């Protein structure tokens, strides 16, 4: 694939949806009965909203969690939801979850990679991988690798990775992705992992297209969820998410600052909407494919996050770091 041809795919299609669209509105007229979905992080925030939307439309939704018992309370009353155990920072846990799913013999039509961490203190997994990279990217890379037979079996599947506009803050740092020699910065670590989410969608789609498995990455908007648990009150106040009483929550919403239901809309659009049939490998926001931009803090995606050459380079590095050779 020529680079320019790929970049030309990264442009809006005038979907008719926008920043105020909700997940429920995306699903109008759609019946997902018989579809199987997995939503990581599906017991809180955006993941919970996506899981609820898919289940309400008739899909069977598997929600993996580190502590399923704690997640149960959030999912009570949602039909068609199954709880499973999975810790994305633990390679053994990932393999065990995937094996259990494959043993069920079911196809996998939808995989939404919504779990993640943000602006966390420096930590590393058992392999020495920095935690944002380990959880947000490599854990999902390994999960997709192991679930690949079920995705192919679906006869048409979509993988949606939750990225962020934060990717505009950092390209992927191939020379020192784990902050072994450069000074640790929690926002650069997060941003790099979100760039990795977008690059993964590019490389995954190039491999999956022939098998009718398409991949997308999504910026959901700025939404206050448990993802912000590591932020201080001063940081929240600076972003307008802390009122004079010290309560967390936005008081005003706009095209970027959204409710959880609005934030989940683009996830669901990428996961199920027929407007994206025959498309893939693109970064989406506000219910449409995003434009390419070079202006920070504005709508759109930077070229470094959708560059096929960097996507391939990251794919090879991910195979090396996880020890998982992705056999298509």
Short mmCIF file of C-alpha atoms in Angstrom, two decimals:
data_model
loop_
_atom_site.label_atom_id
_atom_site.label_comp_id
_atom_site.label_asym_id
_atom_site.label_seq_id
_atom_site.Cartn_x
_atom_site.Cartn_y
_atom_site.Cartn_z
CA UNK A 1 0.00 0.00 0.00
CA UNK A 2 1.40 3.39 -0.97
CA UNK A 3 1.55 5.88 1.89
CA UNK A 4 -0.34 8.56 0.00
CA UNK A 5 -3.14 6.17 -0.86
CA UNK A 6 -3.55 5.33 2.80
CA UNK A 7 -3.58 8.98 3.86
CA UNK A 8 -6.29 9.66 1.29
CA UNK A 9 -8.57 7.21 3.11
CA UNK A 10 -8.28 9.37 6.22
CA UNK A 11 -11.03 11.85 5.38
CA UNK A 12 -14.63 12.34 6.50
CA UNK A 13 -17.49 10.63 4.66
CA UNK A 14 -20.25 13.05 5.76
CA UNK A 15 -21.91 10.42 7.93
CA UNK A 16 -24.64 12.72 9.23
CA UNK A 17 -23.53 12.10 12.82
CA UNK A 18 -21.64 14.55 15.00
CA UNK A 19 -20.27 15.44 18.44
CA UNK A 20 -23.68 15.41 20.12
CA UNK A 21 -24.71 12.03 18.71
CA UNK A 22 -25.24 9.30 21.31
CA UNK A 23 -24.54 5.58 21.10
CA UNK A 24 -28.29 4.92 21.16
CA UNK A 25 -28.81 7.10 18.09
CA UNK A 26 -26.08 5.24 16.20
CA UNK A 27 -27.98 1.99 16.75
CA UNK A 28 -31.40 3.13 15.54
CA UNK A 29 -32.82 0.43 13.28
CA UNK A 30 -30.05 -2.07 13.99
CA UNK A 31 -30.61 -5.57 15.34
CA UNK A 32 -27.46 -7.25 16.66
CA UNK A 33 -29.11 -10.50 17.70
CA UNK A 34 -26.65 -13.35 17.15
CA UNK A 35 -23.60 -11.09 17.24
CA UNK A 36 -20.87 -11.78 19.81
CA UNK A 37 -18.89 -8.87 21.22
CA UNK A 38 -16.05 -8.47 23.70
CA UNK A 39 -15.61 -5.07 25.36
CA UNK A 40 -12.52 -4.65 27.51
CA UNK A 41 -13.15 -2.13 30.25
CA UNK A 42 -16.85 -2.80 29.68
CA UNK A 43 -17.82 -2.32 33.33
CA UNK A 44 -17.09 1.41 33.68
CA UNK A 45 -17.07 4.67 31.71
CA UNK A 46 -17.04 4.46 27.93
CA UNK A 47 -16.69 0.68 27.95
CA UNK A 48 -19.79 0.29 30.07
CA UNK A 49 -21.77 2.61 27.80
CA UNK A 50 -20.62 0.66 24.74
CA UNK A 51 -21.40 -2.71 26.34
CA UNK A 52 -24.87 -1.55 27.36
CA UNK A 53 -25.60 -0.18 23.88
CA UNK A 54 -24.52 -3.39 22.13
CA UNK A 55 -26.45 -5.60 24.56
CA UNK A 56 -29.59 -3.47 24.27
CA UNK A 57 -29.42 -3.93 20.48
CA UNK A 58 -29.39 -7.72 20.96
CA UNK A 59 -25.69 -8.64 21.00
CA UNK A 60 -24.16 -11.06 23.47
CA UNK A 61 -21.44 -9.05 25.21
CA UNK A 62 -18.51 -10.55 27.10
CA UNK A 63 -16.99 -8.12 29.59
CA UNK A 64 -13.59 -9.18 30.95
CA UNK A 65 -12.43 -7.61 34.22
CA UNK A 66 -9.58 -8.03 36.70
CA UNK A 67 -12.15 -8.55 39.47
CA UNK A 68 -15.43 -9.76 37.93
CA UNK A 69 -17.18 -9.67 41.29
CA UNK A 70 -16.66 -5.91 41.54
CA UNK A 71 -17.72 -5.39 37.93
CA UNK A 72 -20.95 -7.33 38.48
CA UNK A 73 -22.66 -4.43 40.25
CA UNK A 74 -22.17 -2.11 37.27
CA UNK A 75 -23.57 -4.66 34.84
CA UNK A 76 -26.61 -5.80 36.82
CA UNK A 77 -29.78 -5.49 34.79
CA UNK A 78 -28.11 -5.45 31.39
CA UNK A 79 -29.34 -8.46 29.38
CA UNK A 80 -26.97 -10.64 27.39
CA UNK A 81 -23.81 -9.74 29.31
CA UNK A 82 -21.26 -12.33 30.44
CA UNK A 83 -18.51 -11.52 32.92
CA UNK A 84 -15.03 -12.97 32.54
CA UNK A 85 -11.64 -12.54 34.18
CA UNK A 86 -8.78 -10.72 32.44
CA UNK A 87 -5.83 -8.58 33.53
CA UNK A 88 -4.35 -6.81 30.52
CA UNK A 89 -0.98 -6.24 32.18
CA UNK A 90 -0.58 -9.98 32.76
CA UNK A 91 0.33 -11.99 29.62
CA UNK A 92 -0.72 -15.27 31.26
CA UNK A 93 -4.15 -13.87 32.12
CA UNK A 94 -4.61 -12.72 28.51
CA UNK A 95 -3.76 -16.14 27.14
CA UNK A 96 -6.09 -17.88 29.60
CA UNK A 97 -9.02 -15.61 28.77
CA UNK A 98 -8.52 -16.03 25.03
CA UNK A 99 -8.25 -19.81 25.40
CA UNK A 100 -11.53 -19.96 27.30
CA UNK A 101 -13.26 -17.95 24.60
CA UNK A 102 -11.82 -20.03 21.77
CA UNK A 103 -12.81 -23.22 23.59
CA UNK A 104 -16.43 -22.02 23.50
CA UNK A 105 -16.33 -22.36 19.70
CA UNK A 106 -18.03 -19.02 19.18
CA UNK A 107 -17.12 -16.48 16.51
CA UNK A 108 -16.20 -12.93 17.54
CA UNK A 109 -17.94 -10.23 15.53
CA UNK A 110 -16.98 -7.15 17.57
CA UNK A 111 -13.95 -6.44 19.75
CA UNK A 112 -13.83 -3.05 21.46
CA UNK A 113 -10.54 -2.36 23.21
CA UNK A 114 -11.74 0.26 25.70
CA UNK A 115 -9.76 -0.59 28.84
CA UNK A 116 -6.81 1.58 29.70
CA UNK A 117 -4.90 3.78 32.10
CA UNK A 118 -4.00 7.48 31.88
CA UNK A 119 -1.37 9.72 33.46
CA UNK A 120 -0.30 7.04 35.92
CA UNK A 121 2.92 7.14 37.96
CA UNK A 122 5.85 5.24 36.48
CA UNK A 123 5.33 1.49 36.74
CA UNK A 124 6.42 -1.50 34.71
CA UNK A 125 5.02 -4.94 34.02
CA UNK A 126 6.85 -8.22 34.64
CA UNK A 127 8.76 -7.77 31.37
CA UNK A 128 9.94 -4.25 32.22
CA UNK A 129 7.47 -2.60 29.82
CA UNK A 130 6.15 0.82 30.90
CA UNK A 131 2.58 0.43 32.17
CA UNK A 132 0.73 2.66 29.66
CA UNK A 133 2.35 0.83 26.77
CA UNK A 134 1.79 -2.53 28.46
CA UNK A 135 -1.92 -2.06 29.23
CA UNK A 136 -3.19 0.28 26.55
CA UNK A 137 -1.38 -1.24 23.58
CA UNK A 138 0.53 -4.47 24.16
CA UNK A 139 -2.17 -6.13 26.25
CA UNK A 140 -4.69 -5.53 23.49
CA UNK A 141 -2.19 -6.52 20.79
CA UNK A 142 -1.71 -9.88 22.49
CA UNK A 143 -5.46 -10.25 23.05
CA UNK A 144 -6.24 -9.71 19.36
CA UNK A 145 -3.44 -12.09 18.39
CA UNK A 146 -4.91 -14.86 20.52
CA UNK A 147 -8.52 -14.17 19.49
CA UNK A 148 -7.68 -14.03 15.77
CA UNK A 149 -9.22 -17.46 14.94
CA UNK A 150 -12.57 -16.33 16.39
CA UNK A 151 -12.42 -13.01 14.52
CA UNK A 152 -11.84 -14.80 11.22
CA UNK A 153 -14.60 -17.26 12.03
CA UNK A 154 -17.14 -14.43 12.25
CA UNK A 155 -17.13 -13.94 8.48
CA UNK A 156 -17.04 -10.21 9.00
CA UNK A 157 -15.67 -8.62 12.19
CA UNK A 158 -14.54 -5.26 13.48
CA UNK A 159 -11.86 -4.30 15.99
CA UNK A 160 -12.17 -0.88 17.62
CA UNK A 161 -9.32 0.56 19.67
CA UNK A 162 -9.98 3.57 21.88
CA UNK A 163 -7.30 6.14 21.16
CA UNK A 164 -7.30 9.83 22.11
CA UNK A 165 -6.53 13.30 20.78
CA UNK A 166 -3.62 13.07 23.21
CA UNK A 167 -1.76 11.27 20.41
CA UNK A 168 -1.04 14.75 19.06
CA UNK A 169 1.40 15.17 21.96
CA UNK A 170 3.78 12.38 20.99
CA UNK A 171 4.76 10.18 18.11
CA UNK A 172 5.79 6.66 19.05
CA UNK A 173 9.30 6.80 20.52
CA UNK A 174 10.90 3.74 18.95
CA UNK A 175 14.32 4.49 20.41
CA UNK A 176 13.11 4.43 24.04
CA UNK A 177 9.44 3.40 24.30
CA UNK A 178 9.79 2.29 27.92
CA UNK A 179 11.44 5.45 29.29
CA UNK A 180 14.62 3.60 30.18
CA UNK A 181 16.89 6.51 29.27
CA UNK A 182 14.61 9.53 28.88
CA UNK A 183 12.90 11.20 31.83
CA UNK A 184 9.47 9.77 32.56
CA UNK A 185 6.52 12.00 31.75
CA UNK A 186 3.08 10.57 32.50
CA UNK A 187 1.39 12.52 29.71
CA UNK A 188 3.95 11.57 27.08
CA UNK A 189 3.65 7.94 28.19
CA UNK A 190 -0.12 8.11 27.77
CA UNK A 191 0.13 9.97 24.45
CA UNK A 192 2.60 7.45 23.05
CA UNK A 193 0.25 4.59 23.95
CA UNK A 194 -2.64 6.35 22.20
CA UNK A 195 -0.50 6.82 19.08
CA UNK A 196 0.20 3.11 19.32
CA UNK A 197 -3.55 2.37 19.41
CA UNK A 198 -4.02 4.28 16.15
CA UNK A 199 -1.00 2.68 14.47
CA UNK A 200 -2.23 -0.75 15.53
CA UNK A 201 -5.52 -0.15 13.69
CA UNK A 202 -3.60 0.70 10.52
CA UNK A 203 -1.41 -2.41 10.60
CA UNK A 204 -4.21 -4.69 11.78
CA UNK A 205 -6.53 -3.58 9.01
CA UNK A 206 -3.93 -4.22 6.33
CA UNK A 207 -3.70 -7.80 7.60
CA UNK A 208 -7.36 -8.32 8.36
CA UNK A 209 -9.00 -6.92 5.22
CA UNK A 210 -8.54 -10.12 3.23
CA UNK A 211 -10.33 -12.01 6.01
CA UNK A 212 -13.13 -9.42 6.36
CA UNK A 213 -11.75 -8.26 9.69
CA UNK A 214 -11.52 -4.46 9.74
CA UNK A 215 -9.87 -2.29 12.38
CA UNK A 216 -10.47 1.28 13.53
CA UNK A 217 -9.21 3.68 16.18
CA UNK A 218 -11.37 6.26 17.92
CA UNK A 219 -11.04 9.52 19.78
CA UNK A 220 -14.21 9.56 21.91
CA UNK A 221 -13.83 13.14 23.11
CA UNK A 222 -12.94 14.48 26.52
CA UNK A 223 -15.10 12.60 29.01
CA UNK A 224 -14.72 12.43 32.77
CA UNK A 225 -14.59 8.77 33.78
CA UNK A 226 -12.56 6.61 36.15
CA UNK A 227 -9.73 6.98 33.64
CA UNK A 228 -9.00 10.29 35.42
CA UNK A 229 -8.40 8.61 38.77
CA UNK A 230 -4.71 9.53 38.78
CA UNK A 231 -5.35 13.24 38.16
CA UNK A 232 -5.03 15.74 40.99
CA UNK A 233 -7.72 18.25 41.86
CA UNK A 234 -5.51 20.99 40.40
CA UNK A 235 -5.26 19.12 37.11
CA UNK A 236 -9.00 18.58 37.00
CA UNK A 237 -9.65 22.21 37.86
CA UNK A 238 -7.40 23.32 35.00
CA UNK A 239 -9.48 21.31 32.54
CA UNK A 240 -12.79 22.61 33.93
CA UNK A 241 -13.73 19.31 35.57
CA UNK A 242 -13.85 20.44 39.20
CA UNK A 243 -16.39 22.90 40.55
CA UNK A 244 -16.11 25.34 43.44
CA UNK A 245 -17.38 22.66 45.84
CA UNK A 246 -14.57 20.31 44.86
CA UNK A 247 -16.93 17.99 42.99
CA UNK A 248 -15.68 16.24 39.87
CA UNK A 249 -17.68 16.79 36.70
CA UNK A 250 -17.96 19.11 33.73
CA UNK A 251 -20.45 21.95 33.99
CA UNK A 252 -20.34 22.80 30.28
CA UNK A 253 -20.19 20.61 27.20
CA UNK A 254 -19.08 21.34 23.65
CA UNK A 255 -17.88 19.51 20.54
CA UNK A 256 -14.92 18.11 22.49
CA UNK A 257 -16.20 17.81 26.07
CA UNK A 258 -18.94 15.18 26.03
CA UNK A 259 -21.21 13.03 28.10
CA UNK A 260 -20.33 9.36 28.37
CA UNK A 261 -23.18 8.41 26.00
CA UNK A 262 -21.90 10.88 23.43
CA UNK A 263 -18.36 9.63 23.89
CA UNK A 264 -19.42 6.05 23.23
CA UNK A 265 -21.16 6.98 19.98
CA UNK A 266 -18.09 6.82 17.73
CA UNK A 267 -17.02 3.52 19.31
CA UNK A 268 -20.36 2.03 18.37
CA UNK A 269 -20.33 3.65 14.92
CA UNK A 270 -17.00 2.01 14.16
CA UNK A 271 -18.12 -1.30 15.65
CA UNK A 272 -21.37 -1.82 13.76
CA UNK A 273 -22.49 0.88 11.35
CA UNK A 274 -22.88 -0.10 7.66
CA UNK A 275 -21.49 3.27 6.56
CA UNK A 276 -18.06 1.80 7.29
CA UNK A 277 -18.56 -1.40 5.31
CA UNK A 278 -15.51 -1.88 3.10
CA UNK A 279 -13.45 0.62 5.08
CA UNK A 280 -10.84 0.29 7.80
CA UNK A 281 -7.50 1.35 9.18
CA UNK A 282 -8.76 4.86 9.92
CA UNK A 283 -8.95 7.11 12.97
CA UNK A 284 -12.43 8.40 13.75
CA UNK A 285 -14.04 11.05 15.93
CA UNK A 286 -17.43 12.74 16.24
CA UNK A 287 -19.19 9.93 14.38
CA UNK A 288 -17.06 10.22 11.24
CA UNK A 289 -13.60 9.59 9.87
CA UNK A 290 -11.27 12.34 11.08
CA UNK A 291 -9.21 14.68 8.94
CA UNK A 292 -5.42 14.74 8.98
CA UNK A 293 -4.09 17.83 10.70
CA UNK A 294 -0.82 19.27 11.97
CA UNK A 295 -2.41 21.75 14.38
CA UNK A 296 -2.28 20.63 18.04
CA UNK A 297 -5.41 20.60 20.18
CA UNK A 298 -7.74 20.68 17.18
CA UNK A 299 -9.93 17.99 15.61
CA UNK A 300 -8.09 15.48 13.47
CA UNK A 301 -5.20 13.06 13.59
CA UNK A 302 -1.49 13.66 13.06
CA UNK A 303 0.19 11.75 10.22
CA UNK A 304 2.54 10.02 12.66
CA UNK A 305 -0.43 8.12 14.11
CA UNK A 306 -1.70 6.74 10.78
CA UNK A 307 1.58 6.24 8.94
CA UNK A 308 1.72 2.68 7.53
CA UNK A 309 5.52 2.52 7.76
CA UNK A 310 5.46 3.33 11.47
CA UNK A 311 2.50 0.99 11.92
CA UNK A 312 4.56 -1.88 10.50
CA UNK A 313 7.55 -0.93 12.63
CA UNK A 314 5.37 -0.93 15.75
CA UNK A 315 3.81 -4.26 14.77
CA UNK A 316 7.23 -5.92 14.65
CA UNK A 317 8.24 -4.32 17.95
CA UNK A 318 4.98 -5.48 19.54
CA UNK A 319 5.60 -9.05 18.42
CA UNK A 320 9.07 -8.85 19.94
CA UNK A 321 7.94 -7.32 23.25
CA UNK A 322 5.04 -9.74 23.73
CA UNK A 323 6.73 -12.80 22.28
CA UNK A 324 3.61 -13.30 20.17
CA UNK A 325 4.11 -13.92 16.48
CA UNK A 326 0.81 -12.84 14.94
CA UNK A 327 -0.08 -15.61 12.49
CA UNK A 328 -2.74 -14.42 10.05
#
